[in-house]
Amino acid sequence: MVDIPKGYGPDAELDPEAADPLYLQLAAVLISRIDNGTYPLGRAVPGVDRLMQEFGIARGTARKTLVLLAEMGYVRTVVGKGSFVIAREGAEAAKDNESTG
């Protein structure tokens, strides 16, 4: 399993000089946006072209990030449509446990 770096909030900028690879930095930003509701359940996250524009990254970096998010269970990719936020297995149970103490 890949360790997603901490400290990248929803508005964080990527740092090509950082020890963490850009695709992991971007994954952390997108996960933060999913967690805070910027990209709610069932909605599409930005596609490859949009990620390239917003973050100034290469196509391969954007693709690798979206593949990682799919492998981690954050999104489901539909060819020709995009990548959509899905309910992560166990995520609801974890939220229920947090709220009940």
PDB file of C-alpha atoms in Angstrom:
ATOM      1  CA  MET A   1       0.000   0.000   0.000  1.00  0.00           C
ATOM      2  CA  VAL A   2       1.190   3.501  -0.810  1.00  0.00           C
ATOM      3  CA  ASP A   3       1.654   6.009   2.003  1.00  0.00           C
ATOM      4  CA  ILE A   4      -0.091   9.259   1.152  1.00  0.00           C
ATOM      5  CA  PRO A   5       1.890  12.202   2.544  1.00  0.00           C
ATOM      6  CA  LYS A   6       0.334  14.319   5.278  1.00  0.00           C
ATOM      7  CA  GLY A   7       0.128  18.101   5.339  1.00  0.00           C
ATOM      8  CA  TYR A   8      -1.426  18.696   1.923  1.00  0.00           C
ATOM      9  CA  GLY A   9      -4.753  20.446   2.367  1.00  0.00           C
ATOM     10  CA  PRO A  10      -7.346  21.083  -0.315  1.00  0.00           C
ATOM     11  CA  ASP A  11      -5.629  24.286  -1.460  1.00  0.00           C
ATOM     12  CA  ALA A  12      -2.034  23.104  -1.184  1.00  0.00           C
ATOM     13  CA  GLU A  13       0.388  23.744  -4.014  1.00  0.00           C
ATOM     14  CA  LEU A  14       2.541  20.937  -5.347  1.00  0.00           C
ATOM     15  CA  ASP A  15       6.277  21.222  -4.761  1.00  0.00           C
ATOM     16  CA  PRO A  16       8.513  19.581  -7.365  1.00  0.00           C
ATOM     17  CA  GLU A  17      11.459  19.935  -4.954  1.00  0.00           C
ATOM     18  CA  ALA A  18       9.728  18.014  -2.142  1.00  0.00           C
ATOM     19  CA  ALA A  19      10.759  14.501  -1.179  1.00  0.00           C
ATOM     20  CA  ASP A  20       7.266  13.197  -2.004  1.00  0.00           C
ATOM     21  CA  PRO A  21       6.623  12.508  -5.707  1.00  0.00           C
ATOM     22  CA  LEU A  22       4.173  14.879  -7.404  1.00  0.00           C
ATOM     23  CA  TYR A  23       1.570  12.163  -7.949  1.00  0.00           C
ATOM     24  CA  LEU A  24       1.473  11.462  -4.189  1.00  0.00           C
ATOM     25  CA  GLN A  25       1.266  15.164  -3.382  1.00  0.00           C
ATOM     26  CA  LEU A  26      -1.624  15.509  -5.834  1.00  0.00           C
ATOM     27  CA  ALA A  27      -3.328  12.425  -4.425  1.00  0.00           C
ATOM     28  CA  ALA A  28      -3.134  13.983  -0.950  1.00  0.00           C
ATOM     29  CA  VAL A  29      -4.712  17.206  -2.223  1.00  0.00           C
ATOM     30  CA  LEU A  30      -7.520  15.370  -4.029  1.00  0.00           C
ATOM     31  CA  ILE A  31      -8.200  13.101  -1.033  1.00  0.00           C
ATOM     32  CA  SER A  32      -8.411  16.208   1.150  1.00  0.00           C
ATOM     33  CA  ARG A  33     -10.944  17.683  -1.284  1.00  0.00           C
ATOM     34  CA  ILE A  34     -12.961  14.448  -1.275  1.00  0.00           C
ATOM     35  CA  ASP A  35     -12.897  14.309   2.528  1.00  0.00           C
ATOM     36  CA  ASN A  36     -14.012  17.939   2.918  1.00  0.00           C
ATOM     37  CA  GLY A  37     -16.844  17.590   0.393  1.00  0.00           C
ATOM     38  CA  THR A  38     -15.386  19.672  -2.421  1.00  0.00           C
ATOM     39  CA  TYR A  39     -15.883  16.565  -4.551  1.00  0.00           C
ATOM     40  CA  PRO A  40     -18.942  14.873  -3.021  1.00  0.00           C
ATOM     41  CA  LEU A  41     -20.033  11.278  -3.423  1.00  0.00           C
ATOM     42  CA  GLY A  42     -21.076  10.528  -7.003  1.00  0.00           C
ATOM     43  CA  ARG A  43     -19.455  13.634  -8.483  1.00  0.00           C
ATOM     44  CA  ALA A  44     -16.549  13.630 -10.891  1.00  0.00           C
ATOM     45  CA  VAL A  45     -13.100  14.705  -9.808  1.00  0.00           C
ATOM     46  CA  PRO A  46     -11.181  16.806 -12.341  1.00  0.00           C
ATOM     47  CA  GLY A  47      -9.951  14.857 -15.340  1.00  0.00           C
ATOM     48  CA  VAL A  48      -6.400  14.565 -16.631  1.00  0.00           C
ATOM     49  CA  ASP A  49      -6.513  17.748 -18.720  1.00  0.00           C
ATOM     50  CA  ARG A  50      -7.985  19.812 -15.893  1.00  0.00           C
ATOM     51  CA  LEU A  51      -5.419  18.495 -13.391  1.00  0.00           C
ATOM     52  CA  MET A  52      -2.633  19.319 -15.847  1.00  0.00           C
ATOM     53  CA  GLN A  53      -3.903  22.901 -16.117  1.00  0.00           C
ATOM     54  CA  GLU A  54      -4.615  23.472 -12.429  1.00  0.00           C
ATOM     55  CA  PHE A  55      -1.386  21.998 -11.092  1.00  0.00           C
ATOM     56  CA  GLY A  56       1.027  22.439 -14.016  1.00  0.00           C
ATOM     57  CA  ILE A  57       1.854  18.743 -14.130  1.00  0.00           C
ATOM     58  CA  ALA A  58       2.533  16.233 -16.886  1.00  0.00           C
ATOM     59  CA  ARG A  59      -0.203  14.002 -18.304  1.00  0.00           C
ATOM     60  CA  GLY A  60       1.468  10.897 -16.863  1.00  0.00           C
ATOM     61  CA  THR A  61       1.475  12.397 -13.364  1.00  0.00           C
ATOM     62  CA  ALA A  62      -2.239  13.198 -13.575  1.00  0.00           C
ATOM     63  CA  ARG A  63      -3.062   9.724 -14.874  1.00  0.00           C
ATOM     64  CA  LYS A  64      -0.958   8.018 -12.222  1.00  0.00           C
ATOM     65  CA  THR A  65      -2.763   9.996  -9.522  1.00  0.00           C
ATOM     66  CA  LEU A  66      -6.216   9.021 -10.795  1.00  0.00           C
ATOM     67  CA  VAL A  67      -5.183   5.363 -11.072  1.00  0.00           C
ATOM     68  CA  LEU A  68      -3.910   5.486  -7.487  1.00  0.00           C
ATOM     69  CA  LEU A  69      -7.165   7.026  -6.227  1.00  0.00           C
ATOM     70  CA  ALA A  70      -9.093   4.254  -7.983  1.00  0.00           C
ATOM     71  CA  GLU A  71      -6.827   1.571  -6.485  1.00  0.00           C
ATOM     72  CA  MET A  72      -7.340   3.099  -3.036  1.00  0.00           C
ATOM     73  CA  GLY A  73     -11.114   3.069  -3.449  1.00  0.00           C
ATOM     74  CA  TYR A  74     -11.726   6.816  -3.595  1.00  0.00           C
ATOM     75  CA  VAL A  75     -12.937   6.961  -7.204  1.00  0.00           C
ATOM     76  CA  ARG A  76     -14.323   4.730  -9.920  1.00  0.00           C
ATOM     77  CA  THR A  77     -13.199   5.511 -13.450  1.00  0.00           C
ATOM     78  CA  VAL A  78     -15.648   5.166 -16.319  1.00  0.00           C
ATOM     79  CA  VAL A  79     -13.940   5.182 -19.709  1.00  0.00           C
ATOM     80  CA  GLY A  80     -15.034   8.209 -21.702  1.00  0.00           C
ATOM     81  CA  LYS A  81     -16.884   9.721 -18.722  1.00  0.00           C
ATOM     82  CA  GLY A  82     -14.366  10.424 -15.952  1.00  0.00           C
ATOM     83  CA  SER A  83     -13.497   9.426 -12.409  1.00  0.00           C
ATOM     84  CA  PHE A  84     -16.282   9.625  -9.846  1.00  0.00           C
ATOM     85  CA  VAL A  85     -16.112   9.712  -6.045  1.00  0.00           C
ATOM     86  CA  ILE A  86     -17.390   6.482  -4.527  1.00  0.00           C
ATOM     87  CA  ALA A  87     -18.145   5.369  -0.989  1.00  0.00           C
ATOM     88  CA  ARG A  88     -15.021   3.738   0.376  1.00  0.00           C
ATOM     89  CA  GLU A  89     -15.512   0.361   1.975  1.00  0.00           C
ATOM     90  CA  GLY A  90     -15.415   0.826   5.728  1.00  0.00           C
ATOM     91  CA  ALA A  91     -15.442   4.626   5.504  1.00  0.00           C
ATOM     92  CA  GLU A  92     -19.002   4.948   6.779  1.00  0.00           C
ATOM     93  CA  ALA A  93     -18.341   2.535   9.645  1.00  0.00           C
ATOM     94  CA  ALA A  94     -15.266   4.536  10.617  1.00  0.00           C
ATOM     95  CA  LYS A  95     -17.280   7.776  10.599  1.00  0.00           C
ATOM     96  CA  ASP A  96     -19.994   6.148  12.711  1.00  0.00           C
ATOM     97  CA  ASN A  97     -17.382   4.988  15.230  1.00  0.00           C
ATOM     98  CA  GLU A  98     -15.875   8.487  15.401  1.00  0.00           C
ATOM     99  CA  SER A  99     -19.261  10.099  16.046  1.00  0.00           C
ATOM    100  CA  THR A 100     -20.273   7.601  18.725  1.00  0.00           C
ATOM    101  CA  GLY A 101     -17.054   8.002  20.543  1.00  0.00           C
TER     102      GLY A 101
END
